[in-house]
Coordinates of C-alpha atoms and ligand atoms in Angstrom, one line a residue:
X1218 CA -23.2 19.5 8.4
X1219 CA -20.6 19.4 11.2
X1220 CA -17.2 18.5 9.9
X1221 CA -15.3 16.3 12.4
X1222 CA -11.6 17.0 13.1
X1223 CA -9.1 15.3 15.3
X1224 CA -6.7 18.3 15.3
X1225 CA -8.5 21.2 13.7
X1226 CA -5.6 23.6 14.1
X1227 CA -3.2 21.4 12.2
X1228 CA -5.8 20.1 9.7
X1229 CA -6.9 23.7 8.7
X1230 CA -3.5 25.4 9.2
X1231 CA -2.7 28.2 6.7
X1232 CA -0.3 27.2 3.9
X1233 CA 2.6 29.2 5.4
X1234 CA 2.2 27.3 8.7
X1235 CA 2.2 23.9 6.9
X1236 CA 5.3 24.9 5.0
X1237 CA 7.0 26.1 8.2
X1238 CA 6.3 22.6 9.7
X1239 CA 7.6 20.9 6.5
X1240 CA 10.9 22.8 6.5
X1241 CA 11.5 22.1 10.1
X1242 CA 10.6 18.4 9.6
X1243 CA 12.8 18.1 6.5
X1244 CA 15.8 19.5 8.4
X1245 CA 15.2 17.0 11.2
X1246 CA 14.9 14.2 8.7
X1247 CA 18.2 15.2 7.1
X1248 CA 19.9 15.1 10.5
X1249 CA 18.5 11.6 11.0
X1250 CA 19.4 10.5 7.5
X1251 CA 23.0 11.5 8.0
X1252 CA 23.1 9.0 10.9
X1253 CA 22.3 6.0 8.6
X1254 CA 24.9 4.0 6.7
X1255 CA 22.9 4.5 3.4
X1256 CA 22.3 8.3 3.4
X1257 CA 25.6 9.1 5.0
X1258 CA 27.1 8.2 1.7
X1259 CA 24.3 9.3 -0.6
X1260 CA 23.6 12.8 0.8
X1261 CA 27.2 14.2 0.8
X1262 CA 27.5 13.1 -2.8
X1263 CA 24.8 15.6 -3.5
X1264 CA 26.4 18.3 -1.5
X1265 CA 24.3 17.8 1.6
X1266 CA 26.5 17.4 4.7
X1267 CA 24.3 18.9 7.4
X1268 CA 20.6 20.0 7.9
X1269 CA 21.9 23.6 7.5
X1270 CA 22.4 22.9 3.8
X1271 CA 18.6 23.0 3.5
X1272 CA 17.5 26.6 3.7
X1273 CA 14.1 26.5 2.1
X1274 CA 11.6 23.9 0.8
X1275 CA 12.9 24.6 -2.7
X1276 CA 16.2 22.9 -1.6
X1277 CA 14.2 19.6 -1.6
X1278 CA 15.0 19.5 -5.3
X1279 CA 18.7 19.2 -4.5
X1280 CA 18.1 15.9 -2.7
X1281 CA 18.5 12.5 -4.3
X1282 CA 15.5 10.2 -4.9
X1283 CA 15.2 6.9 -2.9
X1284 CA 13.8 3.8 -4.6
X1285 CA 12.5 0.3 -3.5
X1286 CA 15.9 -1.0 -4.9
X1287 CA 17.7 1.3 -2.4
X1288 CA 15.7 -0.2 0.4
X1289 CA 16.6 -3.6 -0.7
X1290 CA 20.3 -2.7 -1.0
X1291 CA 20.2 -1.3 2.6
X1292 CA 18.5 -4.4 3.9
X1293 CA 18.4 -5.2 6.8
X1294 CA 19.7 -2.2 8.8
X1295 CA 21.4 0.2 6.4
X1296 CA 18.6 2.8 6.8
X1297 CA 18.5 2.6 10.6
X1298 CA 19.1 6.1 12.2
X1299 CA 18.7 5.1 15.9
X1300 CA 20.2 2.5 18.2
X1301 CA 18.7 -0.9 17.5
X1302 CA 17.3 -1.0 21.0
X1303 CA 15.1 1.9 20.3
X1304 CA 13.2 0.1 17.5
X1305 CA 10.1 -1.6 18.8
X1306 CA 8.6 -2.9 15.6
X1307 CA 9.3 -3.6 12.0
X1308 CA 7.0 -4.0 9.0
X1309 CA 7.7 -5.1 5.5
X1310 CA 6.4 -5.2 2.0
X1311 CA 7.5 -7.2 -1.0
X1312 CA 10.6 -6.1 -2.8
X1313 CA 11.2 -6.7 -6.5
X1314 CA 13.0 -9.9 -5.6
X1315 CA 13.0 -12.1 -2.5
X1316 CA 14.5 -9.4 -0.3
X1317 CA 11.6 -7.5 1.3
X1318 CA 11.6 -3.8 1.9
X1319 CA 11.6 -3.3 5.6
X1320 CA 10.7 -0.3 7.8
X1321 CA 11.7 0.2 11.5
X1322 CA 9.8 2.2 14.0
X1323 CA 10.5 3.6 17.5
X1324 CA 7.7 3.9 20.0
X1325 CA 7.5 7.6 19.2
X1326 CA 7.3 6.8 15.4
X1327 CA 4.5 4.3 16.1
X1328 CA 2.6 6.8 18.2
X1329 CA 2.7 9.3 15.4
X1330 CA 1.7 6.7 12.8
X1331 CA -1.3 5.8 15.0
X1332 CA -2.2 9.4 15.5
X1333 CA -2.2 9.9 11.7
X1334 CA -4.4 6.9 11.3
X1335 CA -6.8 8.1 14.0
X1336 CA -6.9 11.5 12.3
X1337 CA -8.0 9.7 9.1
X1338 CA -10.8 7.8 10.8
X1339 CA -12.1 10.9 12.5
X1340 CA -12.1 12.7 9.2
X1341 CA -14.3 9.9 7.8
X1342 CA -16.7 10.4 10.6
X1343 CA -15.4 7.7 12.9
X1344 CA -15.5 8.0 16.7
X1345 CA -15.1 6.1 20.0
X1346 CA -18.7 4.9 19.6
X1347 CA -17.7 2.8 16.6
X1348 CA -17.0 -0.9 16.4
X1349 CA -14.3 -1.4 13.8
X1350 CA -13.6 -4.8 12.3
X1351 CA -10.2 -4.9 10.6
X1352 CA -10.3 -7.5 7.8
X1353 CA -6.8 -6.8 6.5
X1354 CA -4.0 -9.2 7.2
X1355 CA -2.2 -8.9 10.5
X1356 CA 1.6 -9.4 10.3
X1357 CA 4.3 -7.7 8.4
X1358 CA 1.6 -6.0 6.2
X1359 CA 0.7 -2.6 7.6
X1360 CA -3.0 -2.8 6.8
X1361 CA -3.4 -5.0 10.0
X1362 CA -1.5 -3.6 12.9
X1363 CA -0.9 0.0 11.8
X1364 CA -4.6 0.5 11.1
X1365 CA -5.5 -1.3 14.3
X1366 CA -3.5 0.9 16.6
X1367 CA -4.9 4.1 15.0
X1368 CA -8.5 2.8 15.5
X1369 CA -7.7 1.9 19.1
X1370 CA -6.1 5.4 19.7
X1371 CA -9.3 7.0 18.4
X1372 CA -11.1 5.0 21.1
X1373 CA -13.1 2.6 18.9
X1374 CA -13.6 -1.0 19.9
X1375 CA -11.5 -2.9 17.4
X1376 CA -12.2 -6.5 16.3
X1377 CA -8.9 -7.8 14.7
X1378 CA -10.4 -10.6 12.6
X1379 CA -7.7 -10.2 10.0
X1380 CA -8.3 -11.3 6.4
X1381 CA -10.3 -14.3 5.2
X1382 CA -12.8 -16.6 6.9
X1383 CA -15.8 -14.8 5.6
X1384 CA -18.4 -16.7 7.6
X1385 CA -16.6 -15.8 10.8
X1386 CA -16.4 -12.2 9.7
X1387 CA -20.1 -12.1 9.2
X1388 CA -20.9 -13.7 12.5
X1389 CA -18.7 -11.1 14.3
X1390 CA -20.3 -8.3 12.4
X1391 CA -23.7 -9.4 13.4
X1392 CA -23.0 -10.4 17.0
X1393 CA -21.0 -7.4 17.9
X1394 CA -22.7 -4.8 15.8
X1395 CA -19.7 -3.8 13.7
X1396 CA -20.2 -0.2 12.3
X1397 CA -17.0 0.2 10.2
X1398 CA -15.0 -2.4 8.3
X1399 CA -11.6 -2.1 6.8
X1400 CA -10.9 -4.3 3.7
X1401 CA -9.6 -4.3 0.2
X1402 CA -12.2 -3.3 -2.5
X1403 CA -12.2 -6.9 -3.9
X1404 CA -12.9 -8.3 -0.4
X1405 CA -15.8 -5.9 0.1
X1406 CA -17.4 -7.3 -3.0
X1407 CA -16.7 -10.9 -1.8
X1408 CA -18.2 -10.0 1.6
X1409 CA -21.4 -8.7 -0.1
X1410 CA -21.7 -11.9 -2.2
X1411 CA -21.4 -13.9 1.0
X1412 CA -24.0 -11.8 2.8
X1413 CA -26.4 -12.6 -0.1
X1414 CA -25.4 -16.3 -0.3
X1415 CA -25.8 -16.9 3.5
X1416 CA -29.1 -15.1 3.5
X1417 CA -28.1 -12.5 6.0
X1418 CA -30.8 -9.9 6.6
X1419 CA -29.0 -6.6 5.9
X1420 CA -31.0 -4.9 8.6
X1421 CA -29.5 -7.2 11.2
X1422 CA -26.1 -5.6 10.5
X1423 CA -25.2 -2.2 12.0
X1424 CA -22.7 -1.5 9.3
X1425 CA -22.3 2.1 8.2
X1426 CA -19.0 2.6 6.6
X1427 CA -16.1 0.8 5.0
X1428 CA -12.5 2.0 4.7
X1429 CA -10.9 0.6 1.7
X1430 CA -7.5 0.7 0.0
X1431 CA -4.2 -1.2 -0.6
X1432 CA -5.1 -1.7 -4.3
X1433 CA -6.4 0.5 -7.1
X1434 CA -10.1 0.8 -7.7
X1435 CA -12.4 3.1 -9.6
X1436 CA -15.1 5.5 -8.6
X1437 CA -17.6 3.1 -10.3
X1438 CA -16.5 0.3 -8.1
X1439 CA -16.8 2.5 -5.0
X1440 CA -20.4 3.4 -6.0
X1441 CA -21.2 -0.3 -6.7
X1442 CA -20.0 -1.3 -3.3
X1443 CA -21.9 1.6 -1.6
X1444 CA -25.1 0.6 -3.4
X1445 CA -24.8 -3.1 -2.7
X1446 CA -23.9 -2.8 0.9
X1447 CA -25.9 0.4 1.6
X1448 CA -22.9 2.1 3.3
X1449 CA -20.4 4.9 2.7
X1450 CA -17.0 3.7 1.3
X1451 CA -13.9 5.8 2.0
X1452 CA -10.7 5.6 0.0
X1453 CA -7.5 5.2 2.0
X1454 CA -4.0 5.4 0.4
X1455 CA -0.7 4.4 1.9
X1456 CA 2.3 2.1 1.7
X1457 CA 4.4 0.2 4.1
X1458 CA 7.4 2.5 3.4
X1459 CA 5.4 5.5 4.7
X1460 CA 4.0 3.7 7.8
X1461 CA 1.1 2.0 6.0
X1462 CA -2.4 3.1 5.5
X1463 CA -3.5 6.7 6.1
X1464 CA -0.9 8.7 4.2
X1465 CA -3.8 10.2 2.3
X1466 CA -7.5 9.8 3.2
X1467 CA -11.0 10.9 2.3
X1468 CA -13.0 13.2 4.6
X1469 CA -16.8 13.0 4.8
X1470 CA -17.2 14.6 1.4
X1471 CA -15.4 11.7 -0.3
X1472 CA -14.0 13.9 -3.0
X1473 CA -10.3 13.1 -3.1
X1474 CA -7.7 12.0 -0.6
X1475 CA -6.3 14.6 1.7
X1476 CA -2.5 14.3 1.9
X1477 CA -1.3 14.9 5.4
X1478 CA 1.2 17.6 4.5
X1479 CA 2.4 18.2 8.1
X1480 CA 3.7 14.7 8.2
X1481 CA 4.9 14.1 4.6
X1482 CA 6.1 16.3 1.7
X1483 CA 4.4 15.2 -1.5
X1484 CA 5.7 16.0 -5.0
X1485 CA 4.1 15.1 -8.3
X1486 CA 6.8 14.7 -10.9
X1487 CA 7.1 13.8 -14.5
X1488 CA 8.6 10.2 -14.3
X1489 CA 10.9 10.8 -17.2
X1490 CA 12.2 14.3 -16.6
X1491 CA 11.6 14.5 -12.8
X1492 CA 10.3 18.0 -13.2
X1493 CA 7.1 18.9 -11.2
X1494 CA 4.0 18.5 -13.3
X1495 CA 1.5 21.5 -13.4
X1496 CA -1.2 21.3 -10.7
X1497 CA -4.0 19.0 -11.9
X1498 CA -1.9 16.9 -14.2
X1499 CA -0.9 13.3 -13.7
X1500 CA 2.6 12.6 -12.3
X1501 CA 4.5 10.1 -10.2
X1502 CA 3.9 10.7 -6.5
X1503 CA 7.2 11.2 -4.6
X1504 CA 7.0 11.3 -0.8
X1505 CA 9.4 12.5 1.9
X1506 CA 8.4 11.3 5.4
X1507 CA 8.8 14.0 8.1
X1508 CA 7.8 12.1 11.2
X1509 CA 10.0 9.1 11.6
X1510 CA 13.2 8.9 13.8
X1511 CA 14.1 5.3 13.2
X1512 CA 14.1 5.4 9.4
X1513 CA 14.1 8.6 7.3
X1514 CA 13.1 8.3 3.7
X1515 CA 13.8 11.1 1.4
X1516 CA 12.1 11.7 -1.9
X1517 CA 10.8 8.1 -2.1
X1518 CA 9.6 7.2 -5.6
X1519 CA 6.3 5.5 -4.9
X1520 CA 5.8 4.7 -8.6
X1521 CA 2.1 5.5 -8.2
X1522 CA 0.5 7.8 -10.7
X1523 CA -2.1 10.3 -9.7
X1524 CA -2.9 14.1 -9.8
X1525 CA -3.7 16.8 -7.4
X1526 CA -7.3 18.0 -7.3
X1527 CA -7.0 21.8 -7.6
X1528 CA -9.0 24.0 -5.2
X1529 CA -10.1 23.8 -1.6
X1530 CA -12.3 21.0 -0.1
X1531 CA -15.7 21.8 1.4
X1532 CA -14.5 20.4 4.7
X1533 CA -12.1 23.3 5.3
X1534 CA -8.9 21.3 5.5
X1535 CA -6.0 23.0 3.9
X1536 CA -4.1 19.8 3.2
X1537 CA -4.4 19.3 -0.6
X1538 CA -6.2 16.4 -2.2
X1539 CA -5.1 13.6 -4.5
X1540 CA -7.3 12.0 -7.1
X1541 CA -7.7 8.3 -7.5
X1542 CA -4.6 6.4 -8.6
X1543 CA -4.5 5.7 -12.3
X1544 CA -1.6 3.2 -12.4
X1545 CA 2.1 2.7 -11.7
X1546 CA 5.3 3.4 -13.5
X1547 CA 6.6 -0.1 -12.8
X1548 CA 5.3 -3.6 -13.4
X1549 CA 4.1 -4.3 -9.8
X1550 CA 0.9 -6.2 -9.7
X1551 CA -1.5 -6.0 -6.8
X1552 CA -3.4 -9.2 -6.3
X1553 CA -6.1 -9.1 -3.7
X1554 CA -4.2 -6.3 -2.0
X1555 CA -0.8 -8.1 -2.0
X1556 CA 2.0 -6.6 -4.0
X1557 CA 3.7 -9.0 -6.5
X1558 CA 6.5 -8.3 -8.8
X1559 CA 6.9 -10.6 -11.9
X1560 CA 10.6 -10.7 -11.1
X1561 CA 9.8 -12.6 -7.9
X1562 CA 8.0 -15.3 -9.8
X1563 CA 10.8 -15.5 -12.3
X1564 CA 13.3 -15.9 -9.4
X1565 CA 11.4 -19.1 -8.2
X1566 CA 11.2 -20.4 -11.8
X1567 CA 14.8 -19.9 -12.6
X1568 CA 16.1 -21.6 -9.6
X1569 CA 13.9 -24.7 -10.1
X1570 CA 15.4 -27.7 -11.9
X1571 CA 13.2 -29.1 -14.6
X1572 CA 11.6 -25.8 -15.5
X1573 CA 12.4 -23.9 -18.7
X1574 CA 13.0 -20.2 -19.1
X1575 CA 9.8 -19.3 -21.0
X1576 CA 6.9 -18.4 -18.7
X1577 CA 3.7 -16.3 -18.8
X1578 CA 1.8 -14.7 -15.9
X1579 CA -2.0 -14.2 -16.2
X1580 CA -4.0 -12.2 -13.7
X1581 CA -7.7 -12.6 -13.9
X1582 CA -10.9 -12.5 -11.8
X1583 CA -12.5 -15.6 -10.3
X1584 CA -15.8 -14.3 -9.0
X1585 CA -14.9 -11.0 -7.4
X1586 CA -11.4 -12.0 -6.3
X1587 CA -8.2 -11.8 -8.2
X1588 CA -6.6 -15.0 -9.5
X1589 CA -3.0 -15.5 -10.4
X1590 CA -1.9 -18.1 -12.9
X1591 CA 1.7 -18.9 -13.9
X1592 CA 2.2 -20.9 -17.1
X1593 CA 5.7 -22.3 -17.5
X1594 CA 7.4 -24.6 -19.9
X1595 CA 9.1 -27.7 -18.4
X1596 CA 12.1 -29.4 -19.9
X1597 CA 11.6 -32.3 -22.3
X1598 CA 13.1 -34.7 -19.7
X1599 CA 10.4 -33.8 -17.1
X1600 CA 7.7 -33.7 -19.8
X1601 CA 8.6 -37.3 -20.6
X1602 CA 8.4 -38.3 -16.9
X1603 CA 5.3 -39.8 -15.2
X1604 CA 2.5 -37.7 -13.9
X1605 CA 3.6 -38.1 -10.2
X1606 CA 6.9 -36.3 -11.0
X1607 CA 5.0 -33.5 -12.9
X1608 CA 2.4 -33.1 -10.1
X1609 CA 5.1 -32.9 -7.5
X1610 CA 7.0 -30.2 -9.5
X1611 CA 3.7 -28.2 -9.8
X1612 CA 3.1 -28.3 -6.1
X1613 CA 6.7 -27.4 -5.3
X1614 CA 6.5 -24.4 -7.5
X1615 CA 3.2 -23.3 -5.9
X1616 CA 4.6 -23.7 -2.4
X1617 CA 7.8 -21.8 -3.2
X1618 CA 5.9 -19.0 -4.8
X1619 CA 3.4 -18.9 -2.0
X1620 CA 6.2 -18.6 0.6
X1621 CA 7.9 -15.8 -1.4
X1622 CA 5.0 -13.7 -2.5
X1623 CA 2.3 -14.9 -0.1
X1624 CA -0.1 -15.5 -3.0
X1625 CA -0.7 -19.1 -4.0
X1626 CA -0.9 -19.1 -7.8
X1627 CA -2.3 -21.7 -10.1
X1628 CA 0.6 -23.3 -11.9
X1629 CA 0.2 -24.7 -15.4
X1630 CA 3.2 -26.8 -16.6
X1631 CA 3.5 -26.6 -20.4
X1632 CA 5.1 -28.7 -23.0
X1633 CA 8.5 -27.3 -24.2
X1634 CA 8.1 -24.8 -27.0
X1635 CA 4.4 -24.4 -26.4
X1636 CA 4.3 -20.8 -25.0
X1637 CA 4.6 -18.0 -27.5
X1638 CA 8.1 -16.7 -27.9
X1639 CA 8.0 -12.9 -28.1
X1640 CA 10.1 -11.0 -30.6
X1641 CA 11.8 -8.1 -29.0
X1642 CA 10.9 -7.3 -25.4
X1643 CA 9.2 -10.3 -23.9
X1644 CA 5.6 -9.7 -22.8
X1645 CA 5.3 -12.0 -19.8
X1646 CA 2.3 -10.6 -18.0
X1647 CA -1.3 -10.2 -19.1
X1648 CA -3.7 -8.5 -16.7
X1649 CA -7.2 -9.7 -17.8
X1650 CA -9.1 -8.1 -14.9
X1651 CA -11.9 -5.9 -16.2
X1652 CA -11.2 -2.2 -15.6
X1653 CA -14.6 -2.1 -13.8
Ligands
LIG843 O1 -1.1 -1.3 0.8 C1 -0.8 -0.1 2.8 C2 -2.3 0.1 2.9 C3 -3.0 -0.8 3.7 C4 -3.0 1.1 2.2 C5 -4.4 -0.6 3.9 C6 -4.3 1.2 2.4 C7 -5.0 0.4 3.2 P1 1.9 -1.8 0.5 O2 1.5 -3.2 0.7 O3 3.3 -1.3 0.8 O4 1.0 -1.0 1.6 O5 1.4 -1.3 -0.9 C8 1.5 0.0 -1.3 O6 -0.4 -0.2 -2.8 O7 2.2 2.1 -3.6 C9 -0.1 1.6 -4.2 O8 0.4 1.1 -5.4 C10 -1.2 0.6 -3.7 N1 -2.2 1.3 -3.0 C11 -2.4 1.4 -1.6 N2 -3.5 2.1 -1.3 C12 -4.1 2.4 -2.5 C13 -5.3 3.1 -2.9 C14 -0.4 -0.9 1.6 N3 -6.2 3.6 -2.0 C15 0.9 0.2 -2.7 N4 -5.6 3.2 -4.2 C16 0.9 1.6 -3.1 C17 -4.7 2.7 -5.2 C18 -3.3 1.9 -3.6 N5 -3.6 2.0 -4.9

């Protein structure tokens, strides 16, 4: 079997060469970081005043961690390392409160991000002959534009349908002969259900592969989607803070996600002691980006739990592989690919008059898609009011949450005192989604 590469020399570089690139990249990032308002305070407090204070990769451990909270604190421009005029685009993801976590990119940063994405697509067997339909949301979310430009750079014909509107998705797939689709795992299942429901003849579709990610999913779910749609499904990991999708990606052997180690430094640490875990054991993934001028991020705590798959891959790439993600060390929920923090929901509830402090969040499945329900107690005054007032309050809460978290939840207004009061640490979230 011929293994496709975009840049074989880099993708199969000996370990010593990868580490040389990492050290050089790290020093450059430190130089950039010291230009930002945020790190120009943070790094000297750890004894780092210049890139020369980093002599080897082992010195990485001297560097402080960066968290989502830090990004929020630095909002909007505290992590900017170049002149504002050099930034050509921003992206954002949800923060733990209403303040989003934003990244800024220069044209060079975008070109590198697109090249990384194109490298992923080639690794999965994509080429300029492919017609790629991107069913992820375009906008601040990176799954739209950052994937799009990588696919274009590879030379594929890209159909930017964005998320939703399943019937139109199917029409485009059929009429243009789409060969690769990019969607969340839950949307792939939804698409399959629609294909059956609409009576599409599978042989009328040219579909060969799906790229999926943005939310956790099991190997069983991958197999199910592959069987149902009769295609190959590739796992893609990324996050907006690290330029979006394609931070780690599966090659044609689909046996773990290659981490692009010339563009990022990956550490797997014990989330309590911050000591590296032995190879093969589960730890929190901590990433340092090496290829971004506008916004350096050093030792970023992803909160994602995974492990390294020991040993080489059959494809010959020397970039190590990550296993599927098993969870997170924080309470972030991923609802149909959208990140939601319970604290964001609480923020809306607490600022709304007529609503009590006791609430409960339920995540469940409705068909193949995720469904978010927020139950909240209302005050006795509102409870005694007529139904129009209560309905208006429900709609207002739904609208405000939708505008903050971009997911429109079901809101159930409850009689005062009707929700269980927890003793000790309040349990406010129940994830009822089956674990496949
Ligand atoms: O989800 C970027 C992306 C777009 C990745 C398209 C893949 C495909 P964020 O919205 O910032 O960015 O969410 C990042 O999503 O920290 C993980 O918890 C989760 N996640 C992303 N990919 C996977 C995956 C995009 N393949 C957060 N498996 C990350 C499990 C994933 N979890």
